[in-house]
Tab-separated table of C-alpha atoms in Angstrom:
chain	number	residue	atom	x	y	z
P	122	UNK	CA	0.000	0.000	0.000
P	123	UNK	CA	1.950	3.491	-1.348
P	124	UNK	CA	1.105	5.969	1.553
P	125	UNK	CA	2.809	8.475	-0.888
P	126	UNK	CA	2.012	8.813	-4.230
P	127	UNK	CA	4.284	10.050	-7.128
P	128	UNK	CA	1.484	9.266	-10.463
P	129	UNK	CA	3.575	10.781	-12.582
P	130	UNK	CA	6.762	8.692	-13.768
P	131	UNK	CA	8.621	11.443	-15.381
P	132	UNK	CA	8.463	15.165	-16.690
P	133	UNK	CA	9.718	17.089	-18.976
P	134	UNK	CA	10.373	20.886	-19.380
P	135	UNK	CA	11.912	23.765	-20.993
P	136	UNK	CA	14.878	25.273	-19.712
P	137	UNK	CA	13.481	28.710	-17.962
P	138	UNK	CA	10.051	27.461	-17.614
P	139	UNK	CA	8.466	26.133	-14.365
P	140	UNK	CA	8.292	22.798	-13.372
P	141	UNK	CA	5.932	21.791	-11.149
P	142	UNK	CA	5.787	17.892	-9.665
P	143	UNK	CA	3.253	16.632	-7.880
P	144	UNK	CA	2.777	14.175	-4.400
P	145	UNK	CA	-0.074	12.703	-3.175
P	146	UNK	CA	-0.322	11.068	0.271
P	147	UNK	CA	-3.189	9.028	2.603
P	148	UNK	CA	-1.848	8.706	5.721
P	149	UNK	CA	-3.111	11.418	7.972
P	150	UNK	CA	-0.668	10.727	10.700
P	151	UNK	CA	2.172	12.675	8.458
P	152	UNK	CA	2.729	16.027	9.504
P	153	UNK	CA	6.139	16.769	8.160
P	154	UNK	CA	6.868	16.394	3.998
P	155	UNK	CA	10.465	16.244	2.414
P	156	UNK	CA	11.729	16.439	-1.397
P	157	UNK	CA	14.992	14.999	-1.695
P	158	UNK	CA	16.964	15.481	-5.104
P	159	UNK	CA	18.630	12.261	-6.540
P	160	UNK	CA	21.440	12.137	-9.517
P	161	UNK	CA	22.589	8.678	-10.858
P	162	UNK	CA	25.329	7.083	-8.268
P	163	UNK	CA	24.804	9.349	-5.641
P	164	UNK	CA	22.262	9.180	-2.369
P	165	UNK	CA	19.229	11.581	-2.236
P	166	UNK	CA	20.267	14.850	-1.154
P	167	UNK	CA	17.510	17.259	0.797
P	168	UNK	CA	15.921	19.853	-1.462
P	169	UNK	CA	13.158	21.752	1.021
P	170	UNK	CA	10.601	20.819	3.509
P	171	UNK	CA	7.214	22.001	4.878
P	172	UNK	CA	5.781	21.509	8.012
P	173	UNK	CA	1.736	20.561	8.235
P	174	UNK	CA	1.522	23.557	9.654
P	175	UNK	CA	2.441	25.742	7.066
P	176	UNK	CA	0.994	25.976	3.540
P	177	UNK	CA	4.241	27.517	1.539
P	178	UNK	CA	7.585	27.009	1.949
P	179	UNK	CA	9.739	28.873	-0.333
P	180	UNK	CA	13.440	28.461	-0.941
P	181	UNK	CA	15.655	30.074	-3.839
P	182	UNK	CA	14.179	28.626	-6.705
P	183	UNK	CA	12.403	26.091	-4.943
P	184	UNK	CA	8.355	26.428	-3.474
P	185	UNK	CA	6.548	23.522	-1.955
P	186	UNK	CA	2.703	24.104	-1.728
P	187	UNK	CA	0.772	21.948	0.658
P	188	UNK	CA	-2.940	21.121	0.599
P	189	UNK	CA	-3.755	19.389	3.503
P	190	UNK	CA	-7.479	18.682	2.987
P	191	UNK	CA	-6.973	17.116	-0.244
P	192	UNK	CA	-3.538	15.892	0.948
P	193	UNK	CA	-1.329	16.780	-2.228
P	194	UNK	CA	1.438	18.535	-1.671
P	195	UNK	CA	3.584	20.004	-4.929
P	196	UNK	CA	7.315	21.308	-5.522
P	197	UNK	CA	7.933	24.518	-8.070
P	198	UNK	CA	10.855	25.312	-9.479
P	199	UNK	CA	11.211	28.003	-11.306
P	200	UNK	CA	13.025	28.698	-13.699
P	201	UNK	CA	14.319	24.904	-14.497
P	202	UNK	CA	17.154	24.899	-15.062
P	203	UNK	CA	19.711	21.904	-16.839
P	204	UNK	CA	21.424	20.921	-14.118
P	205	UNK	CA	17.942	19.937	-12.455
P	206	UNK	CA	17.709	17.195	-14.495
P	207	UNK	CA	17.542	14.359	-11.601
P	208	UNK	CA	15.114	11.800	-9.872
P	209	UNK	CA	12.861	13.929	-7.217
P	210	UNK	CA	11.266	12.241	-4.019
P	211	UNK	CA	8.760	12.906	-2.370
P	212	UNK	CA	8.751	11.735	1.135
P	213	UNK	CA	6.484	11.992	4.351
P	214	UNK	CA	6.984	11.665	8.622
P	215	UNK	CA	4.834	11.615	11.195
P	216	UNK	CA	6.685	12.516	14.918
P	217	UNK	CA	5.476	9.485	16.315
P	218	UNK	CA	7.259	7.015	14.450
P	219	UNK	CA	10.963	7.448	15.169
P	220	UNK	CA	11.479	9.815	12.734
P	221	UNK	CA	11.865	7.219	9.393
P	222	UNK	CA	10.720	8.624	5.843
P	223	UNK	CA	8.056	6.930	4.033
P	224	UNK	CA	9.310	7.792	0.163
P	225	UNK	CA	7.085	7.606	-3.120
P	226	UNK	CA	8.907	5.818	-6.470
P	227	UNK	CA	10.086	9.032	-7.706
P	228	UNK	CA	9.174	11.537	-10.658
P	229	UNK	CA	12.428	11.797	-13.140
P	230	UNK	CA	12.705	15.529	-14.285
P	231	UNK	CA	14.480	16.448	-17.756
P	232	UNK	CA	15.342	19.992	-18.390
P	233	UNK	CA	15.750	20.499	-22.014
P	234	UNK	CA	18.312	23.522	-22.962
H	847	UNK	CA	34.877	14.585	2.984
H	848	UNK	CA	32.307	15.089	6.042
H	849	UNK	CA	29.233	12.964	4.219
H	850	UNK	CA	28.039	10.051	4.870
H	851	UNK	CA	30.151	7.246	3.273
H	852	UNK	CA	29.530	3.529	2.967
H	853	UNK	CA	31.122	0.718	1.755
H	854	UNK	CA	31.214	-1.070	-0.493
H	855	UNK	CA	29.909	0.635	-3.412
H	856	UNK	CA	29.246	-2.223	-5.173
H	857	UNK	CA	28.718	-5.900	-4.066
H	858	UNK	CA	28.162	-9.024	-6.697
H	859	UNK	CA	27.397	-12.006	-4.959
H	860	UNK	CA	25.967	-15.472	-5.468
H	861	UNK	CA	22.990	-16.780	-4.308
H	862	UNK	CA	23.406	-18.201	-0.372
H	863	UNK	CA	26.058	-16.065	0.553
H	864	UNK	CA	26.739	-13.753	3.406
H	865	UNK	CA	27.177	-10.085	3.179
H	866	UNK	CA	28.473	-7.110	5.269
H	867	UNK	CA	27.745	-3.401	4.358
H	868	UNK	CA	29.365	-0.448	6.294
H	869	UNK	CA	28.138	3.040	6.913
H	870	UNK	CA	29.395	5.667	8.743
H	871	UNK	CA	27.506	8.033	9.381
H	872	UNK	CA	28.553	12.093	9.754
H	873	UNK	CA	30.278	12.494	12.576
H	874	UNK	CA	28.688	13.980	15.373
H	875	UNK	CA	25.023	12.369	14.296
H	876	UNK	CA	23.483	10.640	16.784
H	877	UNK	CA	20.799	8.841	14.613
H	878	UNK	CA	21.752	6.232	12.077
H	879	UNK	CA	18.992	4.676	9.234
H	880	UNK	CA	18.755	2.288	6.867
H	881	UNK	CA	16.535	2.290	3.773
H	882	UNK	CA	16.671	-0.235	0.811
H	883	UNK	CA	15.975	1.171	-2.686
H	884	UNK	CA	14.523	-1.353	-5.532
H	885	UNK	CA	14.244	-0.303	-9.160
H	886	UNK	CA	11.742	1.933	-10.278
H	887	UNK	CA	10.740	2.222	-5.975
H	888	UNK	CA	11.377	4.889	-3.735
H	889	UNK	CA	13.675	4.059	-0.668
H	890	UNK	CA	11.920	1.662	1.767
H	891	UNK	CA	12.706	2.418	5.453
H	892	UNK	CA	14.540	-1.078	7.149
H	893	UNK	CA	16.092	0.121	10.690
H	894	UNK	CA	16.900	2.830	12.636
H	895	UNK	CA	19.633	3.538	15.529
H	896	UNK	CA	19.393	6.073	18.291
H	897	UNK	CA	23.619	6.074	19.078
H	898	UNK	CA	23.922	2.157	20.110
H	899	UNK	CA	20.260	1.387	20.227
H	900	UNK	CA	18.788	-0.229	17.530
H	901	UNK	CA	14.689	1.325	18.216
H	902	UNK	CA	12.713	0.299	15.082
H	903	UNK	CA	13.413	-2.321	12.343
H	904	UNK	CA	10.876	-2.697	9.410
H	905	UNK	CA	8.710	-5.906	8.311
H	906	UNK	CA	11.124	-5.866	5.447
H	907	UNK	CA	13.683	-6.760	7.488
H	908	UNK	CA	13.875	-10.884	8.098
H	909	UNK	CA	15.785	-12.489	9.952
H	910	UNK	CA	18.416	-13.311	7.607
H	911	UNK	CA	18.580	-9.578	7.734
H	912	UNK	CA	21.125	-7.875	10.741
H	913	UNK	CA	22.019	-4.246	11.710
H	914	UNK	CA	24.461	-3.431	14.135
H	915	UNK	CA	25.940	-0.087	15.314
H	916	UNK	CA	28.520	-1.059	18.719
H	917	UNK	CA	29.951	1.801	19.395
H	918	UNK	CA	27.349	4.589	18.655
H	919	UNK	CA	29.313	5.400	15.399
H	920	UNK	CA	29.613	3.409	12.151
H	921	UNK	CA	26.951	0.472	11.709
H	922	UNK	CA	26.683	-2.401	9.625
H	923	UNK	CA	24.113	-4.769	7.662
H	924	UNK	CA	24.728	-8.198	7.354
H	925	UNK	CA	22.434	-10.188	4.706
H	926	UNK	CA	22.901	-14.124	5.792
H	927	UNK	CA	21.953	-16.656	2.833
H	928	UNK	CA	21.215	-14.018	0.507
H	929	UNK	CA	18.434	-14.388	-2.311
H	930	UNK	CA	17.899	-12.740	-5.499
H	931	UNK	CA	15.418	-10.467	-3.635
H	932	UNK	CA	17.803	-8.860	-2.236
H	933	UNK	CA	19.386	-7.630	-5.119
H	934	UNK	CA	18.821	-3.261	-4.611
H	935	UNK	CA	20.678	-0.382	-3.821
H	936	UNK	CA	21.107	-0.538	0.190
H	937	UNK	CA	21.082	3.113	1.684
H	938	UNK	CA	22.470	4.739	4.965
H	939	UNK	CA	21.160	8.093	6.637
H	940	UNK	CA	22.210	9.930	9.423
H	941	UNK	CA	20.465	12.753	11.301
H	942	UNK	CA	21.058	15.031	14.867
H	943	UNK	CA	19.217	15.102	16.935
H	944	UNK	CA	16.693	13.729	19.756
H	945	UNK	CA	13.751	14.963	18.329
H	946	UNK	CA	13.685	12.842	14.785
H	947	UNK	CA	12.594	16.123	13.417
H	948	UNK	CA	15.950	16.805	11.576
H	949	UNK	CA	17.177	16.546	8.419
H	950	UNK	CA	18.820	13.214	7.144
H	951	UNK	CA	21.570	12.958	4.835
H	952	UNK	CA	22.441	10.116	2.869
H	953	UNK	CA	25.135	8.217	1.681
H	954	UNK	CA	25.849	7.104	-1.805
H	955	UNK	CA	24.547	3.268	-1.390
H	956	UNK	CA	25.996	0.323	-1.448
H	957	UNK	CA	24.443	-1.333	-5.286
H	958	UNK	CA	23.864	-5.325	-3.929
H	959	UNK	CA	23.428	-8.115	-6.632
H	960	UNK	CA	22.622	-11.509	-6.117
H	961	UNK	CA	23.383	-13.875	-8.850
């Protein structure tokens, strides 16, 4: 059972315009939501986070919009850039259980110049 | 380099053996995870370690599956009689903190195949 859901395999945009990729979750226990960045060979690296609390989180480049009451949450960036070009995670906590990420399978972005 | 490392990179193995990964974790990070990444999947959360304690392990994890972490510092998994299923990319993540509420970093995997 996928407690977060990435529908959308893979995306692809034009250098300078916005990407936006889409999460979905179920599990109302999660109260903390993570995007981690992933190249080929490497780990996931930590891209932003937003609290349940909060609706917008903006960093650089980078805006997460969360929608609690139809829990989707979304990651902007803007403008996309080349060097974007990765695997993006969503992932998803809830305080209560130690702390560990539940991830979804990943959206592949491709920035084309 | 202050990341999180692990070792080996790469591990080809056949069918039935025994294997040993290593992770150590950023240095002054008291919490220590492990997370096991399929192809086409997200990572799946396996185990967790607060310093020496080992606090949470997964369904995933059977008991041919073993995490240690003696000392409060670098851990390792040990895969007993290992089975094409366990061919994946094995991940380590470290984090500060007592509250779980901080950010983890991982390292670069350890790519397992079972032939």
């Amino acid at each position: 059972d996928q407690q977060v859901k990435q529908n959308s395999p893979s995306l692809s945009v034009q250098e300078g315009r916005i990407s936006i990729l889409n999460c979905d979750y179920t599990n109302s226990m999660f109260d903390y939501f993570l995007w981690y960045k992933k190249y080929p060979a490497e780990g996931p690296t930590f891209l932003i986070s937003i609290s349940s609390i909060k609706d917008k989180n903006e960093d650089g480049r980078f805006t997460v919009f969360l929608n609690k009451s139809a829990k989707h949450l979304s990651l902007h960036i803007v403008p996309s850039q080349p060097g974007d070009s990765a695997v993006y995670f969503c992932a998803a906590r809830s305080t209560g259980a130690n702390s560990k990420l539940t991830f979804g399978k990943g959206i592949t972005l491709s920035v084309r110049p | 380099d202050t990341g999180v490392s692990q070792n080996p990179r790469h591990k080809i193995t056949k069918r039935g053996q025994n294997v040993t990964f290593r992770c150590d974790p950023i240095s002054e990070h008291n919490r220590l995870y492990w997370y096991r990444q399929t192809l086409g999947q997200g990572p799946e959360f396996l185990t967790y370690f607060q310093n020496e304690a080992q606090l949470e392990k997964s369904r995933l994890l059977s008991d041919r599956f073993s995490a240690e972490r003696p000392k409060g510092s670098f851990s390792t998994l040990e895969i007993q009689r290992t089975e094409q299923g366990d061919s994946a990319m094995y991940l380590c993540a470290s984090s500060l903190g007592t509250s779980g509420l901080n950010e983890q970093f991982f390292g670069p995997g350890t790519r397992l195949t079972v032939l």
